[in-house]
Short mmCIF file of C-alpha atoms and ligand atoms in Angstrom, two decimals:
data_model
loop_
_atom_site.label_atom_id
_atom_site.label_comp_id
_atom_site.label_asym_id
_atom_site.label_seq_id
_atom_site.Cartn_x
_atom_site.Cartn_y
_atom_site.Cartn_z
CA MET O 1 -0.07 -0.17 0.06
CA THR O 2 1.10 3.33 -1.08
CA SER O 3 1.58 6.37 1.61
CA ASP O 4 -1.04 7.91 0.22
CA VAL O 5 -3.45 5.11 -0.12
CA ARG O 6 -2.41 4.50 3.56
CA ASN O 7 -3.26 8.02 4.74
CA GLU O 8 -6.55 7.96 2.92
CA VAL O 9 -7.49 4.91 4.33
CA ASP O 10 -6.75 6.30 7.84
CA GLY O 11 -8.54 9.28 7.13
CA PHE O 12 -11.66 7.08 6.46
CA MET O 13 -11.57 5.06 9.62
CA ARG O 14 -11.14 8.38 11.79
CA GLY O 15 -14.36 9.30 10.18
CA LEU O 16 -16.31 6.37 10.63
CA THR O 17 -14.90 5.54 14.51
CA LYS O 18 -16.17 8.83 15.26
CA ARG O 19 -19.20 8.13 14.08
CA ASN O 20 -19.58 4.79 15.51
CA PRO O 21 -17.83 4.90 18.59
CA GLY O 22 -17.01 1.77 20.87
CA GLU O 23 -17.47 -0.59 17.91
CA PRO O 24 -14.21 -2.47 17.37
CA GLU O 25 -15.34 -5.54 15.43
CA PHE O 26 -17.21 -3.08 12.94
CA HIS O 27 -14.25 -0.49 12.61
CA GLN O 28 -12.12 -4.17 12.11
CA ALA O 29 -14.65 -5.44 9.23
CA VAL O 30 -14.41 -2.10 7.29
CA ARG O 31 -11.13 -1.25 7.77
CA GLU O 32 -10.38 -5.26 6.04
CA VAL O 33 -12.57 -4.28 3.04
CA VAL O 34 -11.49 -0.26 2.53
CA GLU O 35 -7.53 -1.36 2.62
CA THR O 36 -8.21 -3.41 -0.45
CA LEU O 37 -10.83 -1.22 -1.87
CA MET O 38 -9.36 2.51 -1.62
CA PRO O 39 -7.00 1.96 -5.00
CA PHE O 40 -9.80 0.35 -6.66
CA VAL O 41 -12.52 3.09 -6.39
CA ASN O 42 -9.73 5.71 -6.35
CA GLU O 43 -9.25 4.01 -10.15
CA HIS O 44 -12.90 4.62 -10.96
CA ARG O 45 -14.51 8.01 -9.84
CA GLU O 46 -18.06 6.95 -10.46
CA TYR O 47 -17.83 5.34 -7.52
CA LYS O 48 -15.79 7.94 -5.89
CA ASP O 49 -18.11 10.51 -6.71
CA ALA O 50 -21.27 9.22 -5.47
CA GLN O 51 -19.84 8.46 -1.82
CA ILE O 52 -20.45 4.64 -2.72
CA LEU O 53 -17.79 3.55 0.13
CA GLU O 54 -18.98 6.14 2.88
CA ARG O 55 -22.55 4.78 2.19
CA MET O 56 -21.84 1.17 2.11
CA THR O 57 -20.50 1.37 5.37
CA GLU O 58 -23.66 2.71 6.76
CA PRO O 59 -26.35 0.60 7.32
CA ASP O 60 -30.08 1.25 6.20
CA ARG O 61 -31.72 0.80 9.41
CA ILE O 62 -31.04 -0.76 12.75
CA ILE O 63 -34.33 -1.92 14.73
CA ILE O 64 -33.05 -2.77 18.40
CA PHE O 65 -36.09 -4.02 20.75
CA ARG O 66 -36.29 -5.64 24.04
CA VAL O 67 -37.29 -9.28 24.70
CA THR O 68 -38.98 -10.23 27.66
CA TRP O 69 -39.70 -13.95 28.53
CA GLU O 70 -40.46 -16.01 31.79
CA ASP O 71 -37.87 -18.77 33.14
CA ASP O 72 -38.44 -22.32 34.19
CA GLN O 73 -38.37 -21.02 38.05
CA GLY O 74 -40.84 -18.29 36.84
CA HIS O 75 -38.80 -15.48 36.90
CA ILE O 76 -38.99 -12.50 34.28
CA ARG O 77 -36.06 -12.03 31.99
CA ALA O 78 -35.26 -9.24 29.56
CA ASN O 79 -32.54 -9.47 27.10
CA ARG O 80 -31.87 -6.62 24.01
CA ALA O 81 -32.36 -7.93 20.36
CA TRP O 82 -31.26 -6.41 16.89
CA ARG O 83 -31.66 -6.70 13.56
CA VAL O 84 -29.44 -4.87 11.61
CA GLN O 85 -30.79 -4.14 7.75
CA PHE O 86 -27.78 -3.07 6.34
CA ASN O 87 -28.01 -3.27 2.43
CA ASN O 88 -30.84 -3.90 -0.09
CA SER O 89 -29.83 -2.55 -3.06
CA ILE O 90 -29.28 -6.21 -5.04
CA GLY O 91 -32.34 -8.23 -3.09
CA PRO O 92 -34.38 -8.34 0.22
CA TYR O 93 -31.97 -8.42 3.14
CA LYS O 94 -30.46 -11.92 3.78
CA GLY O 95 -28.48 -13.16 6.91
CA GLY O 96 -28.43 -15.19 9.89
CA LEU O 97 -29.78 -14.17 13.92
CA ARG O 98 -27.01 -14.94 16.33
CA PHE O 99 -28.16 -15.90 20.30
CA HIS O 100 -24.71 -15.72 22.35
CA PRO O 101 -23.97 -13.48 25.44
CA ASN O 102 -21.27 -11.32 23.55
CA VAL O 103 -23.61 -10.15 20.99
CA THR O 104 -23.36 -6.62 20.89
CA GLN O 105 -24.63 -3.98 18.04
CA SER O 106 -20.36 -3.94 16.97
CA VAL O 107 -20.68 -7.54 16.52
CA LEU O 108 -24.04 -7.73 14.55
CA LYS O 109 -23.18 -4.54 12.59
CA PHE O 110 -19.71 -6.32 11.64
CA LEU O 111 -21.41 -9.65 10.50
CA GLY O 112 -24.50 -7.51 8.35
CA PHE O 113 -21.52 -5.43 6.69
CA GLU O 114 -19.35 -8.51 5.37
CA GLN O 115 -23.07 -10.37 4.35
CA VAL O 116 -23.54 -7.70 1.82
CA PHE O 117 -20.46 -8.51 0.00
CA LYS O 118 -20.85 -12.28 0.59
CA ASN O 119 -24.42 -12.46 -0.66
CA SER O 120 -23.43 -10.23 -3.67
CA LEU O 121 -20.29 -12.95 -4.61
CA THR O 122 -22.86 -15.84 -4.33
CA GLY O 123 -24.50 -14.49 -7.78
CA LEU O 124 -27.89 -14.52 -6.25
CA PRO O 125 -30.51 -11.65 -5.78
CA MET O 126 -29.85 -11.10 -1.92
CA GLY O 127 -29.10 -7.91 0.47
CA GLY O 128 -27.18 -7.94 3.17
CA GLY O 129 -28.32 -7.95 7.23
CA LYS O 130 -27.69 -9.64 10.40
CA GLY O 131 -29.46 -9.90 13.99
CA GLY O 132 -29.40 -11.45 17.27
CA SER O 133 -29.85 -11.40 20.55
CA ASN O 134 -27.37 -11.48 23.85
CA PHE O 135 -29.69 -14.44 25.07
CA ASN O 136 -27.43 -17.22 25.96
CA PRO O 137 -29.33 -20.30 25.21
CA LYS O 138 -26.38 -22.60 26.90
CA GLY O 139 -28.02 -24.94 30.15
CA LYS O 140 -31.53 -23.20 28.91
CA SER O 141 -34.45 -25.99 28.64
CA ASP O 142 -36.06 -26.23 25.38
CA ARG O 143 -39.13 -24.55 26.74
CA GLU O 144 -37.28 -21.54 28.01
CA VAL O 145 -35.97 -21.37 24.18
CA MET O 146 -39.44 -21.84 22.91
CA ARG O 147 -40.75 -18.93 25.12
CA PHE O 148 -37.68 -16.18 23.86
CA CYS O 149 -38.09 -16.90 20.10
CA GLN O 150 -41.77 -16.81 20.81
CA SER O 151 -41.29 -13.42 22.42
CA MET O 152 -38.64 -12.37 19.92
CA MET O 153 -40.52 -12.84 17.08
CA VAL O 154 -43.38 -10.83 18.63
CA GLU O 155 -41.41 -7.87 17.15
CA LEU O 156 -39.43 -9.29 14.38
CA HIS O 157 -42.22 -10.21 12.82
CA ARG O 158 -43.35 -6.69 11.50
CA HIS O 159 -40.15 -6.36 9.94
CA ILE O 160 -39.57 -9.42 7.93
CA GLY O 161 -41.16 -10.90 4.94
CA GLU O 162 -40.00 -12.89 2.13
CA ASP O 163 -39.52 -9.78 -0.37
CA THR O 164 -38.36 -7.40 2.81
CA ASP O 165 -35.78 -9.52 4.80
CA VAL O 166 -34.86 -13.05 5.27
CA PRO O 167 -33.52 -14.47 8.66
CA ALA O 168 -31.62 -17.64 8.64
CA GLY O 169 -29.10 -19.56 11.71
CA ASP O 170 -25.90 -18.44 13.06
CA ILE O 171 -24.27 -19.32 16.49
CA GLY O 172 -26.56 -20.32 18.64
CA VAL O 173 -29.47 -20.59 16.39
CA GLY O 174 -29.75 -23.85 14.47
CA ALA O 175 -33.06 -26.14 13.47
CA ARG O 176 -34.60 -26.03 16.99
CA GLU O 177 -34.70 -22.14 17.51
CA ILE O 178 -35.85 -21.54 13.32
CA SER O 179 -38.79 -23.98 13.77
CA TYR O 180 -39.76 -21.89 17.05
CA LEU O 181 -39.55 -18.74 15.17
CA PHE O 182 -41.24 -19.96 12.19
CA GLY O 183 -43.96 -21.76 13.98
CA PHE O 184 -44.91 -18.46 16.22
CA TYR O 185 -44.52 -16.34 12.64
CA LYS O 186 -46.95 -18.40 11.30
CA ARG O 187 -49.41 -18.08 14.04
CA LEU O 188 -49.43 -14.36 14.15
CA GLU O 189 -49.23 -13.56 10.24
CA ASN O 190 -51.67 -16.44 9.45
CA ARG O 191 -49.37 -16.73 6.43
CA PHE O 192 -46.91 -19.80 5.50
CA SER O 193 -44.02 -18.33 3.58
CA GLY O 194 -40.28 -18.87 3.24
CA ILE O 195 -39.43 -15.70 5.64
CA LEU O 196 -36.91 -17.72 7.37
CA THR O 197 -34.60 -20.21 5.90
CA GLY O 198 -32.93 -23.32 7.36
CA LYS O 199 -36.38 -24.75 7.93
CA GLY O 200 -37.34 -28.49 8.97
CA LEU O 201 -37.45 -30.02 5.62
CA ALA O 202 -40.90 -30.88 6.58
CA PHE O 203 -41.84 -27.20 6.33
CA GLY O 204 -40.64 -26.08 3.36
CA GLY O 205 -36.49 -26.56 4.26
CA SER O 206 -34.01 -27.32 1.79
CA LEU O 207 -32.01 -30.39 1.49
CA VAL O 208 -27.97 -29.99 2.17
CA ARG O 209 -28.84 -26.21 3.74
CA THR O 210 -27.37 -28.02 6.91
CA GLU O 211 -24.38 -29.24 5.34
CA ALA O 212 -23.83 -26.56 3.20
CA THR O 213 -21.35 -24.19 4.98
CA GLY O 214 -19.05 -26.41 5.64
CA TYR O 215 -19.18 -28.51 2.70
CA GLY O 216 -18.90 -25.09 0.53
CA CYS O 217 -16.14 -24.21 2.97
CA VAL O 218 -14.20 -27.18 1.88
CA TYR O 219 -15.56 -27.16 -1.69
CA PHE O 220 -13.70 -23.45 -1.90
CA CYS O 221 -10.54 -24.53 -0.29
CA GLU O 222 -10.43 -27.55 -3.03
CA ASN O 223 -10.55 -25.30 -5.63
CA MET O 224 -7.89 -22.94 -3.93
CA LEU O 225 -5.45 -25.88 -4.29
CA ASN O 226 -6.69 -27.49 -7.47
CA HIS O 227 -5.60 -23.74 -9.20
CA ARG O 228 -2.15 -24.47 -7.48
CA GLY O 229 -2.34 -28.22 -8.92
CA ASP O 230 -2.74 -29.70 -5.15
CA SER O 231 -5.67 -30.87 -3.81
CA LEU O 232 -6.90 -31.88 0.16
CA LYS O 233 -5.97 -35.65 -0.83
CA HIS O 234 -3.88 -36.89 2.57
CA LYS O 235 -3.61 -33.43 4.07
CA THR O 236 -3.56 -32.46 7.50
CA CYS O 237 -6.26 -30.55 8.53
CA LEU O 238 -6.95 -28.52 11.79
CA VAL O 239 -10.95 -27.53 12.50
CA SER O 240 -11.81 -25.52 15.11
CA GLY O 241 -15.30 -24.94 16.77
CA SER O 242 -17.94 -28.39 16.75
CA GLY O 243 -21.14 -26.56 16.00
CA ASN O 244 -22.94 -26.74 12.24
CA VAL O 245 -20.15 -25.30 10.34
CA ALA O 246 -17.21 -27.45 11.64
CA ILE O 247 -19.38 -30.63 11.81
CA TYR O 248 -20.29 -30.75 7.95
CA THR O 249 -16.37 -28.76 7.37
CA VAL O 250 -15.13 -32.13 9.04
CA GLU O 251 -17.32 -34.53 6.87
CA LYS O 252 -16.68 -32.93 3.58
CA ALA O 253 -13.00 -32.68 3.94
CA THR O 254 -12.66 -36.66 5.24
CA GLN O 255 -14.86 -37.32 2.01
CA LEU O 256 -12.45 -35.63 -0.11
CA GLY O 257 -9.32 -37.84 1.41
CA GLY O 258 -7.94 -35.72 4.29
CA LYS O 259 -7.27 -35.96 7.52
CA VAL O 260 -8.95 -33.72 10.13
CA VAL O 261 -7.07 -34.09 13.55
CA THR O 262 -9.32 -31.12 15.81
CA LEU O 263 -12.07 -29.78 16.90
CA SER O 264 -12.95 -27.22 19.85
CA ASP O 265 -15.34 -25.67 21.92
CA SER O 266 -15.22 -22.31 23.85
CA SER O 267 -13.84 -24.89 26.70
CA GLY O 268 -10.66 -26.25 24.60
CA PHE O 269 -9.70 -28.33 21.79
CA ILE O 270 -8.97 -32.07 21.43
CA HIS O 271 -6.60 -33.51 19.23
CA ASP O 272 -6.72 -37.08 17.67
CA PRO O 273 -3.71 -38.09 15.91
CA ASP O 274 -5.32 -40.78 14.52
CA GLY O 275 -8.13 -38.79 12.43
CA ILE O 276 -11.87 -38.04 13.00
CA ASP O 277 -13.50 -40.45 10.57
CA ALA O 278 -17.25 -40.77 9.65
CA GLU O 279 -17.66 -43.34 12.62
CA LYS O 280 -16.28 -40.42 15.17
CA LEU O 281 -18.10 -37.97 13.61
CA ALA O 282 -21.28 -39.61 14.04
CA PHE O 283 -20.79 -39.59 17.83
CA ILE O 284 -19.51 -36.04 17.61
CA LYS O 285 -23.18 -35.12 15.74
CA ASP O 286 -25.10 -36.90 18.50
CA LEU O 287 -22.97 -34.86 21.44
CA LYS O 288 -23.41 -31.68 19.56
CA GLU O 289 -26.27 -31.63 18.02
CA VAL O 290 -28.38 -33.89 19.87
CA ARG O 291 -27.27 -33.96 23.64
CA ARG O 292 -25.25 -30.58 23.50
CA GLY O 293 -22.55 -31.42 25.13
CA ARG O 294 -18.66 -30.67 25.53
CA ILE O 295 -15.82 -31.67 23.32
CA ALA O 296 -13.66 -32.77 26.24
CA GLU O 297 -16.20 -35.73 26.33
CA TYR O 298 -14.76 -37.00 23.00
CA THR O 299 -11.43 -38.61 24.75
CA THR O 300 -13.55 -40.19 27.37
CA GLN O 301 -15.09 -42.36 24.07
CA PHE O 302 -11.51 -42.52 21.47
CA THR O 303 -8.92 -42.88 24.30
CA ASN O 304 -5.84 -41.97 21.47
CA ALA O 305 -6.95 -38.20 21.71
CA THR O 306 -6.09 -35.38 24.00
CA PHE O 307 -8.24 -32.56 25.37
CA HIS O 308 -6.29 -28.84 25.83
CA GLU O 309 -8.45 -27.18 28.08
CA GLN O 310 -8.53 -23.02 27.22
CA GLN O 311 -6.65 -23.94 24.38
CA ARG O 312 -7.04 -23.20 20.44
CA PRO O 313 -5.78 -25.86 18.10
CA TRP O 314 -3.50 -23.53 16.23
CA SER O 315 0.12 -24.94 17.54
CA VAL O 316 -0.76 -28.66 16.24
CA PRO O 317 1.44 -29.39 13.16
CA ALA O 318 -0.86 -29.30 9.44
CA ASP O 319 -1.21 -28.27 6.50
CA ILE O 320 -4.31 -26.85 6.14
CA ALA O 321 -6.33 -24.58 9.08
CA PHE O 322 -10.14 -24.48 9.03
CA PRO O 323 -11.04 -22.18 11.76
CA CYS O 324 -15.17 -22.41 12.15
CA ALA O 325 -16.07 -21.12 15.59
CA THR O 326 -15.81 -17.26 15.88
CA GLN O 327 -14.55 -14.12 15.59
CA ASN O 328 -10.70 -13.26 16.23
CA GLU O 329 -9.92 -16.81 17.24
CA LEU O 330 -6.63 -16.72 15.16
CA SER O 331 -4.42 -14.07 16.36
CA LEU O 332 -0.94 -12.87 14.77
CA ASP O 333 0.77 -15.25 17.03
CA ASP O 334 -1.05 -18.04 15.86
CA ALA O 335 -1.21 -17.10 12.08
CA LYS O 336 2.86 -16.84 12.71
CA ILE O 337 2.87 -20.36 14.32
CA LEU O 338 0.82 -22.12 11.77
CA LEU O 339 3.49 -20.63 9.05
CA ALA O 340 6.27 -21.80 11.45
CA ASN O 341 4.73 -25.21 11.15
CA ASN O 342 4.03 -25.08 7.02
CA ILE O 343 1.05 -24.67 7.01
CA GLN O 344 -0.32 -24.36 3.35
CA ALA O 345 -3.83 -22.85 3.46
CA VAL O 346 -6.54 -21.36 5.86
CA CYS O 347 -9.98 -21.42 4.80
CA GLU O 348 -12.00 -19.18 7.21
CA GLY O 349 -15.67 -20.95 7.62
CA ALA O 350 -16.36 -18.70 10.44
CA ASN O 351 -16.96 -15.04 9.87
CA MET O 352 -13.86 -12.49 10.54
CA PRO O 353 -12.01 -15.43 12.54
CA THR O 354 -8.78 -14.06 11.91
CA GLU O 355 -6.96 -10.91 13.33
CA LEU O 356 -6.45 -8.29 10.42
CA ASP O 357 -2.40 -8.33 11.29
CA GLY O 358 -2.90 -12.27 10.94
CA VAL O 359 -4.29 -12.05 7.63
CA HIS O 360 -1.83 -9.84 6.66
CA GLN O 361 0.83 -12.14 7.94
CA LEU O 362 -0.91 -14.65 5.94
CA ILE O 363 -1.52 -13.02 2.56
CA ASN O 364 2.39 -11.31 2.71
CA THR O 365 3.66 -14.72 2.98
CA LYS O 366 1.68 -16.01 0.36
CA VAL O 367 -0.18 -18.57 1.84
CA LEU O 368 -3.45 -19.71 0.11
CA PHE O 369 -5.94 -17.67 2.28
CA GLY O 370 -9.58 -18.27 1.43
CA PRO O 371 -11.50 -15.07 3.41
CA ALA O 372 -14.69 -15.77 5.39
CA LYS O 373 -16.85 -13.45 2.57
CA ALA O 374 -16.22 -16.18 0.15
CA ALA O 375 -15.05 -19.23 2.12
CA ASN O 376 -18.44 -19.88 3.71
CA ALA O 377 -20.95 -18.24 1.38
CA GLY O 378 -21.96 -22.04 0.69
CA GLY O 379 -24.58 -21.47 3.57
CA VAL O 380 -26.69 -18.38 2.43
CA ALA O 381 -26.27 -19.43 -0.99
CA VAL O 382 -27.98 -22.46 -0.04
CA SER O 383 -31.05 -20.07 1.93
CA GLY O 384 -31.22 -18.58 -1.39
CA LEU O 385 -31.55 -21.75 -3.35
CA GLU O 386 -34.33 -22.46 -0.45
CA GLN O 387 -36.00 -19.35 -1.37
CA SER O 388 -36.23 -20.07 -5.06
CA GLN O 389 -37.51 -23.65 -3.93
CA ASN O 390 -40.47 -21.88 -1.67
CA ALA O 391 -40.71 -18.96 -4.17
CA LEU O 392 -41.75 -22.16 -6.91
CA ARG O 393 -43.13 -24.36 -4.38
CA LEU O 394 -41.27 -27.40 -4.78
CA SER O 395 -38.05 -29.29 -3.70
CA TRP O 396 -34.62 -30.41 -5.25
CA SER O 397 -33.22 -33.05 -4.69
CA ARG O 398 -29.74 -33.56 -2.73
CA GLU O 399 -27.56 -33.94 -5.66
CA GLU O 400 -29.65 -31.02 -7.30
CA VAL O 401 -28.68 -28.89 -4.58
CA ASP O 402 -25.25 -30.38 -3.95
CA GLN O 403 -24.32 -29.46 -7.68
CA ARG O 404 -25.39 -25.95 -7.22
CA LEU O 405 -23.74 -25.21 -4.24
CA ARG O 406 -20.34 -26.94 -5.89
CA THR O 407 -21.10 -24.53 -8.87
CA ILE O 408 -21.45 -21.50 -7.06
CA MET O 409 -18.52 -22.33 -5.07
CA HIS O 410 -16.34 -22.66 -8.12
CA ASP O 411 -18.00 -19.18 -9.93
CA ILE O 412 -16.92 -17.59 -6.37
CA HIS O 413 -13.29 -18.68 -6.86
CA GLU O 414 -12.97 -17.67 -10.21
CA LYS O 415 -14.53 -13.83 -9.48
CA CYS O 416 -12.01 -13.83 -6.85
CA ILE O 417 -8.89 -15.30 -9.16
CA GLU O 418 -10.34 -12.07 -11.63
CA HIS O 419 -9.87 -9.22 -9.10
CA GLY O 420 -7.20 -10.63 -7.13
CA ASN O 421 -4.61 -11.99 -9.10
CA GLY O 422 -1.10 -10.31 -9.15
CA ASP O 423 2.24 -11.67 -10.22
CA GLY O 424 0.68 -15.39 -9.82
CA TYR O 425 -0.38 -15.14 -6.35
CA ILE O 426 -4.15 -14.94 -5.80
CA ASN O 427 -5.20 -12.25 -3.30
CA TYR O 428 -8.56 -14.11 -2.47
CA MET O 429 -9.00 -11.56 0.32
CA LYS O 430 -8.88 -8.46 -2.34
CA GLY O 431 -10.71 -10.39 -5.54
CA ALA O 432 -13.68 -11.18 -2.97
CA ASN O 433 -14.08 -7.79 -1.64
CA ILE O 434 -13.87 -6.16 -5.09
CA ALA O 435 -15.90 -8.64 -7.08
CA GLY O 436 -18.58 -8.27 -3.81
CA PHE O 437 -18.45 -4.73 -4.05
CA VAL O 438 -18.54 -4.20 -7.29
CA LYS O 439 -22.28 -5.70 -8.11
CA VAL O 440 -23.62 -3.83 -5.12
CA ALA O 441 -21.99 -0.18 -5.88
CA ASP O 442 -23.51 -0.52 -9.43
CA ALA O 443 -27.17 -1.02 -8.19
CA MET O 444 -26.51 1.73 -5.90
CA LEU O 445 -25.22 4.00 -8.67
CA ALA O 446 -28.09 2.87 -11.29
CA TYR O 447 -30.84 4.38 -8.56
CA GLY O 448 -29.40 7.52 -8.25
CA VAL O 449 -29.02 9.18 -5.03
CA VAL O 450 -31.42 6.80 -2.49
P1 NDP C 1 -22.56 -23.02 16.49
O1 NDP C 1 -23.63 -22.31 17.54
O2 NDP C 1 -23.31 -24.28 15.67
O3 NDP C 1 -21.21 -23.28 16.58
C1 NDP C 1 -20.28 -22.47 16.78
C2 NDP C 1 -19.05 -23.23 17.46
O4 NDP C 1 -18.24 -22.37 18.12
C3 NDP C 1 -19.70 -23.98 19.21
O5 NDP C 1 -18.25 -25.33 18.92
C4 NDP C 1 -18.78 -23.15 19.96
O6 NDP C 1 -18.66 -23.61 21.45
C5 NDP C 1 -18.09 -22.17 18.93
N1 NDP C 1 -17.78 -20.60 20.01
C6 NDP C 1 -19.02 -19.53 19.65
N2 NDP C 1 -18.69 -18.53 20.11
C7 NDP C 1 -17.16 -18.72 21.13
C8 NDP C 1 -16.14 -18.01 21.66
N3 NDP C 1 -16.84 -17.15 21.60
N4 NDP C 1 -15.36 -18.93 21.71
C9 NDP C 1 -14.64 -19.83 21.46
N5 NDP C 1 -15.74 -20.85 20.81
C10 NDP C 1 -16.52 -20.63 20.24
O7 NDP C 1 -22.48 -21.65 15.04
P2 NDP C 1 -21.96 -22.37 13.45
O8 NDP C 1 -21.38 -23.56 13.78
O9 NDP C 1 -23.21 -21.58 13.02
O10 NDP C 1 -21.12 -20.76 13.32
C11 NDP C 1 -19.94 -21.28 13.33
C12 NDP C 1 -18.98 -19.74 12.58
O11 NDP C 1 -19.22 -19.92 11.53
C13 NDP C 1 -19.04 -18.27 13.08
O12 NDP C 1 -18.41 -17.47 13.07
C14 NDP C 1 -20.84 -17.92 12.02
O13 NDP C 1 -21.04 -16.73 11.95
C15 NDP C 1 -20.31 -18.78 10.88
N6 NDP C 1 -21.33 -18.86 9.95
C16 NDP C 1 -22.42 -19.63 10.09
C17 NDP C 1 -23.10 -19.86 9.15
C18 NDP C 1 -24.13 -20.93 8.85
O14 NDP C 1 -24.99 -21.51 8.15
N7 NDP C 1 -24.92 -22.07 10.50
C19 NDP C 1 -23.01 -19.47 7.59
C20 NDP C 1 -21.52 -18.54 7.71
C21 NDP C 1 -20.77 -18.65 8.47
P3 NDP C 1 -19.40 -23.47 22.65
O15 NDP C 1 -20.80 -24.53 22.10
O16 NDP C 1 -18.47 -23.89 23.85
O17 NDP C 1 -20.10 -22.21 22.27
O1 2IT C 2 -22.86 -15.83 8.20
C1 2IT C 2 -24.02 -16.27 7.42
O2 2IT C 2 -23.92 -15.98 6.15
C2 2IT C 2 -24.97 -17.18 7.92
N1 2IT C 2 -24.82 -17.39 9.65
C3 2IT C 2 -26.17 -17.79 7.21
C4 2IT C 2 -27.04 -16.64 6.99
C5 2IT C 2 -28.42 -17.32 6.01
O3 2IT C 2 -29.10 -16.24 5.68
O4 2IT C 2 -28.37 -18.45 5.49
#
C-alpha cells in the first residue's frame, strides 16, 4: 500500500470510528474492506463521486428491541435484540440470527456489513443483514428457548418478509430455534411463506442447507488447492469449533481424502492424531446436535485423543487450517505458529475468525488464504436456493442442491481470481472484496441518490 492510500484509509477510518464509537468489530471489518478497495475506488471515479464507500458502511437501518420472557422458575428475564438491515440494493435483506451472550451492536454490524459482500458474491439476488440477541441458549431448557423465540418474534415479525428481510441461523440458532421462530410467525401472521431459511424439511426447508456452509468451505479450499495443482488428499487439517459449520467441514474434508485431527469449543480443543473419521463424527453429531454436550467428552470415547483445556488448536502441525468457531479466534501469534509449521492454506468457515494483522501475515507469506466472505458463502447460497424453492413451491433433490452449491463455490473462486490476481499469487481477500463490491455499487449508482 502506498503512503497516500494509507493516509486515505486512515482518514476514512477516523471518520467511521467517530460516527460509530465503541464498535471495534465493526471497525475491523470495515478496515479490511477499505484497505483493499481504496485503490480500486480511486481508479473508478464514478464510485468515488457517488460516495459509495461512505454509503455502504452506513446500515440502511437498525431495529433494537427488548425481549421479555419467563424462565422455568417463573422469573422474568429481559434481553436485548437487534436486526441490522444493512443494504438491500441487490435483493431483500438476508443473513442469520445469532444468540450468544457476547452479541453486541458492533458484532451484528460487522456481520451485516460482511454479509452484503458475501451475498453479492453468491450471484443470487440477496441483500445483506444480520440480527440476534445477547440471550444465552446454553443451559436453557427447550421450553425456555421456545418462550424466548416466541417473544422475539412478537417484534421481529413486523420487520421481515419474503420480499423484505429473510433471517436464518448463526451461532446459537439452529434447527430448533428456526422451528420455534417460524411456527410463531405463522401464528402471528396467518401466512405460510419463506420468511426464514434453515427450516425443517417438513415445512419448506432445503436439502443440504444443514451441511452447506461446511461443505461449501471445503469446496472453496479444494478449488484453491486445485488452482495450484494440488488437492486435499492426504492433507492434515485443523478445524476449530464443533458446531454446524465445523461438523460439516470435517465431514466433507474427510470425504475428499483429508485427515482432520482437531475440533474445539469454548472450553478447549481435542487432538486426535488418528483423524476424525465418519464413525467418530457420528459420535460428535450426537454429542453436539442432540445432547448439546462438551467436546472434552470425545476423549472418554476415543482414548488416543487428548483434550487441551482453554487452548486453541493452532499449535498442532498441519497442512490446512479451517477456523470454524467465531470472530478473532486466530491471532497474529497463531498465524506465525501455523506458518512456522508450514501451513499451506487457511480457509475461513467462521466470520472474521482471523485478526487483521494475522491476515496480513498470511497473505504476505503467500499461503493460500480463503477469506470468510468467499469461503463460507455456501450457507447463505443454499439459503438463497431454499428461497427459490419456496417461491416455486417445490423441492429439489440432494444431488441438485449439492451440484448448485459446488457451481456457486467454483464461480466465487473464479471471481476472486479475476479481481485478486497479482504476479501469479491470488490475493483472495482483495478479489472477494472487489468482486462483492462491484455488483452492489453498480446497483447503487443506477438508483441515483437514494
Ligand atoms: P454453532 O452455534 O453451531 O457453533 C459454534 C461453535 O463455535 C461452537 O463449538 C462454540 O463453542 C464455538 N464458539 C462460539 N463462540 C465462541 C467463543 N466466543 N469462543 C470460543 N468458541 C466459541 O455456530 P455455527 O457453526 O453456525 O457458526 C460458527 C461460525 O460460522 C460463526 O462465525 C458463524 O457466523 C459462521 N457462519 C455460520 C453459517 C451457518 O450457516 N451456520 C454460515 C456462514 C458463517 P461453545 O458451544 O462452547 O460456545
Ligand atoms: O453468516 C452467514 O452467512 C450465515 N449465518 C448464514 C446466513 C443465511 O441467511 O443463511
